[in-house]
Coordinates of C-alpha atoms and ligand atoms in Angstrom, one line a residue:
X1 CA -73.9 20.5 28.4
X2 CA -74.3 18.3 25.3
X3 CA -72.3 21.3 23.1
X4 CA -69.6 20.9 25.6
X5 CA -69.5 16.7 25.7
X6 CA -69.6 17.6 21.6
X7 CA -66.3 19.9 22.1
X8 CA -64.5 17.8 23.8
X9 CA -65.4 14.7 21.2
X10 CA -64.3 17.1 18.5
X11 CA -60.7 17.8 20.3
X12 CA -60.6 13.8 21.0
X13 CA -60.9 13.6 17.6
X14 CA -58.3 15.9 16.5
X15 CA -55.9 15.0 18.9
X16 CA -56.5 11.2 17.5
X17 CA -56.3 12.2 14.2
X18 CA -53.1 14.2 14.2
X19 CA -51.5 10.9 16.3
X20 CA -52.8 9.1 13.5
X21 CA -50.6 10.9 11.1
X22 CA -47.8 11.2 13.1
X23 CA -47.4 7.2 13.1
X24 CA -48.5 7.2 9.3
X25 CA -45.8 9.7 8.2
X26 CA -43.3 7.4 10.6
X27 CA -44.2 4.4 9.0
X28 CA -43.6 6.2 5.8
X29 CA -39.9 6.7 6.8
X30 CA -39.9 3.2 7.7
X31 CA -40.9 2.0 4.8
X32 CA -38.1 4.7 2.8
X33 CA -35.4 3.2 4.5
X34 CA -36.5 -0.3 5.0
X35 CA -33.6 -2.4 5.2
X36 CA -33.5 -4.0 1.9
X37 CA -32.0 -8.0 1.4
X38 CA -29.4 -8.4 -0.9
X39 CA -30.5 -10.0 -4.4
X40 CA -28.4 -12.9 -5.5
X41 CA -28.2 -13.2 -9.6
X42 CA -29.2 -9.0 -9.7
X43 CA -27.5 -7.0 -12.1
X44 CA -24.9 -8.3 -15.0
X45 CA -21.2 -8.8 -15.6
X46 CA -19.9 -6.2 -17.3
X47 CA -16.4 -7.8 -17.6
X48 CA -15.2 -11.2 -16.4
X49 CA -11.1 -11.5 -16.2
X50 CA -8.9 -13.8 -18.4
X51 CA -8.9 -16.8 -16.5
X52 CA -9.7 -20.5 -16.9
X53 CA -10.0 -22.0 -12.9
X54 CA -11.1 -25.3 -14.4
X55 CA -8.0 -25.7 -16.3
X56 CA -6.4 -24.3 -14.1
X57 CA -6.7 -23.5 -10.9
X58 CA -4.8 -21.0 -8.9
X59 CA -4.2 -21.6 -5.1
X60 CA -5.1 -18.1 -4.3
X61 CA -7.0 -15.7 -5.6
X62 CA -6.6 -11.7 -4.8
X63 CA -9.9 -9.2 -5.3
X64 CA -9.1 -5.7 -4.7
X65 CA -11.8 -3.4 -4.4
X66 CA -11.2 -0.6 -6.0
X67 CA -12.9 2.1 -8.1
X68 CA -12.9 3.7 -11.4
X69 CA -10.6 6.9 -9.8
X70 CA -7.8 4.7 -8.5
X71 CA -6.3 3.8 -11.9
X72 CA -2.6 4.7 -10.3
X73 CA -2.8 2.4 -7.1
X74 CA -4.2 -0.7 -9.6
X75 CA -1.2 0.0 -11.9
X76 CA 1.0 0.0 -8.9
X77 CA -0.2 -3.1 -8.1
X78 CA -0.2 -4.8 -10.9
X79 CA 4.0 -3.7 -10.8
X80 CA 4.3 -4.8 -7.3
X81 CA 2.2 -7.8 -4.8
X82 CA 0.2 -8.2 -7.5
X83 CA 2.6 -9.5 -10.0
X84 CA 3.6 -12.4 -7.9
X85 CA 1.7 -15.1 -10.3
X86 CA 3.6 -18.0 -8.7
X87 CA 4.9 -18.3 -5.1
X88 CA 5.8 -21.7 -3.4
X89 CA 5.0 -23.0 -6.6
X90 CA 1.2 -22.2 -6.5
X91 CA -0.5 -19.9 -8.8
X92 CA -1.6 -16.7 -7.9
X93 CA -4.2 -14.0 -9.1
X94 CA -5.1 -10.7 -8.7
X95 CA -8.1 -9.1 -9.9
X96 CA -9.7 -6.0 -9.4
X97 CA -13.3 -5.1 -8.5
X98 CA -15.5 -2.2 -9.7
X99 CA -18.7 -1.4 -10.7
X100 CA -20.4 1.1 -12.9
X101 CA -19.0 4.9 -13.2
X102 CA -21.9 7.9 -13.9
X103 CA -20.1 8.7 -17.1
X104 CA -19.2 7.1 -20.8
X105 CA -15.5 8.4 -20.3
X106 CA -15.0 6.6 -17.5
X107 CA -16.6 3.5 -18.4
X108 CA -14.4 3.5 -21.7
X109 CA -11.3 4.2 -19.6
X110 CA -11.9 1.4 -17.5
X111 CA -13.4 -1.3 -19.8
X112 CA -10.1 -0.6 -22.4
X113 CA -7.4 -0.5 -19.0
X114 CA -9.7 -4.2 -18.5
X115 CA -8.9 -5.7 -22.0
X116 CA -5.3 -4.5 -21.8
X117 CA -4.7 -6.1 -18.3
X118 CA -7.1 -8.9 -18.5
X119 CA -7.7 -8.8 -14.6
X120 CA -11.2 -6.6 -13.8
X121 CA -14.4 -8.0 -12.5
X122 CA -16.8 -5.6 -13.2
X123 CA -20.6 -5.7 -12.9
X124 CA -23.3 -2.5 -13.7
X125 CA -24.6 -1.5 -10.4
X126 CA -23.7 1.8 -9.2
X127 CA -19.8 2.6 -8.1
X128 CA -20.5 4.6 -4.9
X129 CA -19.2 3.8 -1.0
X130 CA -22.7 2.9 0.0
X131 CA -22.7 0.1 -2.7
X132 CA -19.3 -1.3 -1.1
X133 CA -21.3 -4.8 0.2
X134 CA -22.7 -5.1 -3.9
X135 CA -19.2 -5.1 -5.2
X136 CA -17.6 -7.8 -2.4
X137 CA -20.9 -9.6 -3.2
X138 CA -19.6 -9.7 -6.9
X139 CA -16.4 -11.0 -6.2
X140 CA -18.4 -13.8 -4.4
X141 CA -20.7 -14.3 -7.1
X142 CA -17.3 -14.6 -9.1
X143 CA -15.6 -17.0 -7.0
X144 CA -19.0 -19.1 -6.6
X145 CA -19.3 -19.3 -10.4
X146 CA -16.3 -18.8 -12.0
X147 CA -13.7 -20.0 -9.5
X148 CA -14.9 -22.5 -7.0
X149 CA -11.3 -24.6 -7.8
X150 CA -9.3 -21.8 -6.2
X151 CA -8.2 -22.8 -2.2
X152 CA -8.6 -19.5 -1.5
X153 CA -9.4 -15.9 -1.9
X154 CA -8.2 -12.6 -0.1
X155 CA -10.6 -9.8 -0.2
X156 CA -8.4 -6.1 -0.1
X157 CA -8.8 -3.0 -0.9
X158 CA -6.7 -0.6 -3.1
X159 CA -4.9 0.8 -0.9
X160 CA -2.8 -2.0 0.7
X161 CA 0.6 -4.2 0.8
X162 CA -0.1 -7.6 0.8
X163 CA 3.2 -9.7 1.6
X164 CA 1.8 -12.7 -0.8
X165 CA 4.7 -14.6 -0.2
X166 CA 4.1 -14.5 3.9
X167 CA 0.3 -15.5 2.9
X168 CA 1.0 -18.1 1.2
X169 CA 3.4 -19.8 3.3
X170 CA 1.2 -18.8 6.4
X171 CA -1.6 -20.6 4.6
X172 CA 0.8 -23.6 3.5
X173 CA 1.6 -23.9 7.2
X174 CA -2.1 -23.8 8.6
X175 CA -3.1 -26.2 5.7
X176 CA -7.1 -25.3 6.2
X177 CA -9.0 -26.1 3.3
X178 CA -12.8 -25.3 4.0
X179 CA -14.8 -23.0 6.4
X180 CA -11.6 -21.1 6.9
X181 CA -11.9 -17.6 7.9
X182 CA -9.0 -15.2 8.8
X183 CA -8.6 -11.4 9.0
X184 CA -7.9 -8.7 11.8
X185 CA -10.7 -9.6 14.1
X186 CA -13.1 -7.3 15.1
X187 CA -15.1 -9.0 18.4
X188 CA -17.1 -6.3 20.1
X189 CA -18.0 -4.2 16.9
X190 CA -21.1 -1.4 17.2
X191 CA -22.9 0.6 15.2
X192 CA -22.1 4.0 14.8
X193 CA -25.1 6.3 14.8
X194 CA -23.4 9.8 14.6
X195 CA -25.2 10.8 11.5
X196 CA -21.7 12.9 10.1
X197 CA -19.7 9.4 10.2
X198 CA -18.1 7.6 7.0
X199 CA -19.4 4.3 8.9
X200 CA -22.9 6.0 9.8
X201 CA -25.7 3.3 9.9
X202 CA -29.3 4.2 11.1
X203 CA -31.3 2.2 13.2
X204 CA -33.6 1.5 10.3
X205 CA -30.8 -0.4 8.6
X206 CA -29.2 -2.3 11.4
X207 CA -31.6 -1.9 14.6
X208 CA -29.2 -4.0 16.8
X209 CA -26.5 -2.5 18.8
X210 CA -24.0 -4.8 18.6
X211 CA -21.9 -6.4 15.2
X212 CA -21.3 -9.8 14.9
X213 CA -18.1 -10.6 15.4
X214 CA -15.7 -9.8 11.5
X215 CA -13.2 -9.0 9.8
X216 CA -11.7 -5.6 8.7
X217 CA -12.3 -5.2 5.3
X218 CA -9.3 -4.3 4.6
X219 CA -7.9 -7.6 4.3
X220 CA -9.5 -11.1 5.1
X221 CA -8.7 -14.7 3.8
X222 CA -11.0 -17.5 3.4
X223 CA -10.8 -21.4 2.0
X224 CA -12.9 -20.5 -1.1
X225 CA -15.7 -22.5 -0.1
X226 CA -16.9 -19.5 2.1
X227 CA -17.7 -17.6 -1.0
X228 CA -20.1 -20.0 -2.3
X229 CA -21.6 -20.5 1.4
X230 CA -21.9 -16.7 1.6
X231 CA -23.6 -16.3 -1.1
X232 CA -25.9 -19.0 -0.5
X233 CA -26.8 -17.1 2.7
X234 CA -26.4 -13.9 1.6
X235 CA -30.7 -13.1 1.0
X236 CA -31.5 -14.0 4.2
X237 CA -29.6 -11.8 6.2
X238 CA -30.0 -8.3 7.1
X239 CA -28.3 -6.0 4.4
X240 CA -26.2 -3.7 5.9
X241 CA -23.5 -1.4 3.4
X242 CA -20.7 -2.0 5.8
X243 CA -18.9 -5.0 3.9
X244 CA -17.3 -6.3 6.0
X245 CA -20.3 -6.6 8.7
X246 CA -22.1 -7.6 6.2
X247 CA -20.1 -10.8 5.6
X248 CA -19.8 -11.4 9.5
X249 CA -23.8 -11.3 9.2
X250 CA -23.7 -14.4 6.9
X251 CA -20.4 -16.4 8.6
X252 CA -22.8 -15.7 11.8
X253 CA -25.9 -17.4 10.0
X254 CA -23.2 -20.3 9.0
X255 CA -21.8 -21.1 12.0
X256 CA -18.1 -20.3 10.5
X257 CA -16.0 -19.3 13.2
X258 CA -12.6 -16.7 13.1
X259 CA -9.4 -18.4 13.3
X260 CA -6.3 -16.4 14.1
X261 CA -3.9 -17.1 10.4
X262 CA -0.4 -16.6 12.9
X263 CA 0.1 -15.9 16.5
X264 CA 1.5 -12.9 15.8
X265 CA -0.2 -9.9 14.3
X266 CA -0.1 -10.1 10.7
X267 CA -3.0 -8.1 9.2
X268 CA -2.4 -4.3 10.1
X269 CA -5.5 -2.2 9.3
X270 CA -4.5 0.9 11.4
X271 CA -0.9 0.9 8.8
X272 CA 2.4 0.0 10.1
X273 CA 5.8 2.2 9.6
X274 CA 8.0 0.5 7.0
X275 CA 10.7 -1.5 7.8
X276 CA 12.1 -4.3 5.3
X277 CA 12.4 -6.7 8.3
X278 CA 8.8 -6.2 9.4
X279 CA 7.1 -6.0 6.0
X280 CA 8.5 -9.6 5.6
X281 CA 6.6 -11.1 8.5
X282 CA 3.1 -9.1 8.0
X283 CA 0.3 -10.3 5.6
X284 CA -1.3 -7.1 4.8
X285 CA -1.0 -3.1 5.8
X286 CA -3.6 -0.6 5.7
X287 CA -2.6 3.5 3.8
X288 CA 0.0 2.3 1.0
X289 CA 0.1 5.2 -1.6
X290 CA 1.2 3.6 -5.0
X291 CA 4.9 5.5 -4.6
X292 CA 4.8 4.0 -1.3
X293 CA 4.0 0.6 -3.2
X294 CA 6.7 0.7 -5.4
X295 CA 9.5 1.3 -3.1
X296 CA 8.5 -1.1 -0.6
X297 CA 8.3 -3.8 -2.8
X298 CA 11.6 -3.1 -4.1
X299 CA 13.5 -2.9 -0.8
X300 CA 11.7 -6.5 -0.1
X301 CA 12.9 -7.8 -3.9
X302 CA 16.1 -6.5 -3.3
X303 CA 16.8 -7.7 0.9
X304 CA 18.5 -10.9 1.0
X305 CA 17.4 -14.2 2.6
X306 CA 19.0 -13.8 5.8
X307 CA 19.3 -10.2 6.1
X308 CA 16.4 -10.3 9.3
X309 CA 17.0 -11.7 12.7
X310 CA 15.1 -14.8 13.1
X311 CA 12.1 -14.3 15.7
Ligands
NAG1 C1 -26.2 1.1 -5.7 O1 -26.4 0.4 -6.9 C2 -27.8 0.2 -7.2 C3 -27.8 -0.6 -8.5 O2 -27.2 0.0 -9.5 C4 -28.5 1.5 -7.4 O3 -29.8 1.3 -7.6 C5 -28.3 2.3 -6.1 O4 -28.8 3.6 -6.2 C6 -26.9 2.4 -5.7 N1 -26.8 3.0 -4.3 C7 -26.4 4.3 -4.2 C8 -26.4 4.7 -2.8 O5 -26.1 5.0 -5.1
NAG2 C1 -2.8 -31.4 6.0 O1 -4.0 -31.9 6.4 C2 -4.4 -33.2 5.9 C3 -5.7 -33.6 6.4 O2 -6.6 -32.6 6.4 C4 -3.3 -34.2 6.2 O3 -3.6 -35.4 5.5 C5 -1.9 -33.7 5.7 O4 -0.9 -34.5 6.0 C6 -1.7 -32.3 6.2 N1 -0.4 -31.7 5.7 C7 0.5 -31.1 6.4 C8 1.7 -30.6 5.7 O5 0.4 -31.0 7.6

């Protein structure tokens, strides 16, 4: 009898035990992927672009994300929207953000195209998708620092037209000048937890199943005071790798509301087909090669005032 009461303590035990690891061996995957909170001040400037905001301060300031392998779209760029250095009258900016490349050919490639151009923010933390929010973060950290005197900033990526001339009379017209947010809204965002995704995000990272309401980051605009206020927030929200989530996070925390730039669609993150006509009434279009770039820009340099119907 008591060699049987002893079994069935011994199988107890083992059953406990091996529940016992199970948890432990969960908790160490917990603890691998812990979400981890951003670190303001963390890592170093690698190059800071030729401009002096105190002296003189632009009215809008472009940061293009954009990555040691897209050398062609930046020079297209640079040849097309972001060439416009005064519109209205107001000065304009466009600098480029990227971070540190794996190898010394790279870096060299892109630190000399930065002394040439003058116009790269760049910073040493790895260069990689998953490292998107660090470099937005930097072009915060820049604006905070470096640039609080701009009115405002537009965060893009490389592969866009941005109609600065539209923006800038669209911002003229709202005449916003702090917590101003605008972008292609996205309300009723989710995460995606199909593993094989681009925009995969486990429920370590983000354990909630719904977003806070953002922009694409593609393309959004803010009064420049929203850098420093996301930046100020930015440890003390979830981190999340998704950008542009990650900045809704922190407008969330500040109570900075979405407000629509136009009442017509003007940011276009699923692309657009070109027409002259209707690239001179959008702010920003999604899947521009740099070709693509070049000849847009031209038909829109070369259409005359009046050439469009007036909506
Ligand atoms: C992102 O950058 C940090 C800092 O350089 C680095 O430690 C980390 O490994 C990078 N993330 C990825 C996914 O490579
Ligand atoms: C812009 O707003 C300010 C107040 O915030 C006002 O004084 C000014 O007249 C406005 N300008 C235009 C052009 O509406």
């Amino acid at each position: 009898m008591a060699c049987l009461k002893i079994r069935y303590l011994y199988i107890f035990l083992l059953v406990l035990g091996a529940v016992c690891l199970y948890f432990s061996m969960n908790n160490l995957i917990l603890f691998k992927e812990e979400p981890f909170v951003f670190k303001k001040e963390s890592g170093v400037f690698l190059q800071l672009p030729e401009i002096d905001c105190r002296q003189n301060p632009p009215f809008l300031v472009l940061l293009v994300t954009s990555s040691h392998r897209q050398a062609p779209a930046r020079m297209a760029i640079r040849q097309t929207w972001g060439r416009a250095n005064v519109v209205e009258g107001r000065q304009i900016k466009t600098f480029f953000l990227l971070g540190a490349t794996a190898t010394q050919r790279d870096m060299t490639a892109v630190s000399q195209e930065g002394q040439r151009h003058g116009d790269i923010i760049q910073k040493d933390f790895v260069d990689v998708y998953a490292n998107l929010t660090l470099k937005t973060m930097m072009g915060m950290e820049w604006v905070h620092h470096f640039c609080p005197q701009a009115a405002f900033v537009m965060k893009t990526d490389s592969d866009m037209f941005v109609n600065v001339y539209y923006l800038t009379q669209l911002l003229l017209k709202k005449n916003r000048t702090t917590r101003f947010f605008t972008g292609f809204f996205i309300m009723n965002g989710f995460p995606i937890r199909g593993q094989f995704s681009k925009w995969f995000v486990s429920k370590y990272e983000y354990p909630w199943d719904r977003y806070p309401p953002f922009c694409s980051g593609t393309g959004y605009v803010f009064s420049s005071d929203v850098a420093s206020q996301v930046y100020d927030v930015s440890e003390s929200v979830p981190f999340i790798k998704l950008e542009d989530v990650f900045v809704g996070l922190c407008l969330a925390k500040l109570n900075i509301n979405l407000e629509e730039l136009h009442s017509e669609q003007t940011f276009f993150p699923e692309g657009l087909h070109f027409s002259t006509c209707r690239f001179k009434k959008i702010v920003a279009c999604h899947f521009i090669k740099p070709l693509e770039m070049l000849t847009y820009w031209q038909a829109l340099q070369n259409s005359p005032e009046d050439e469009c119907p007036v909506v």
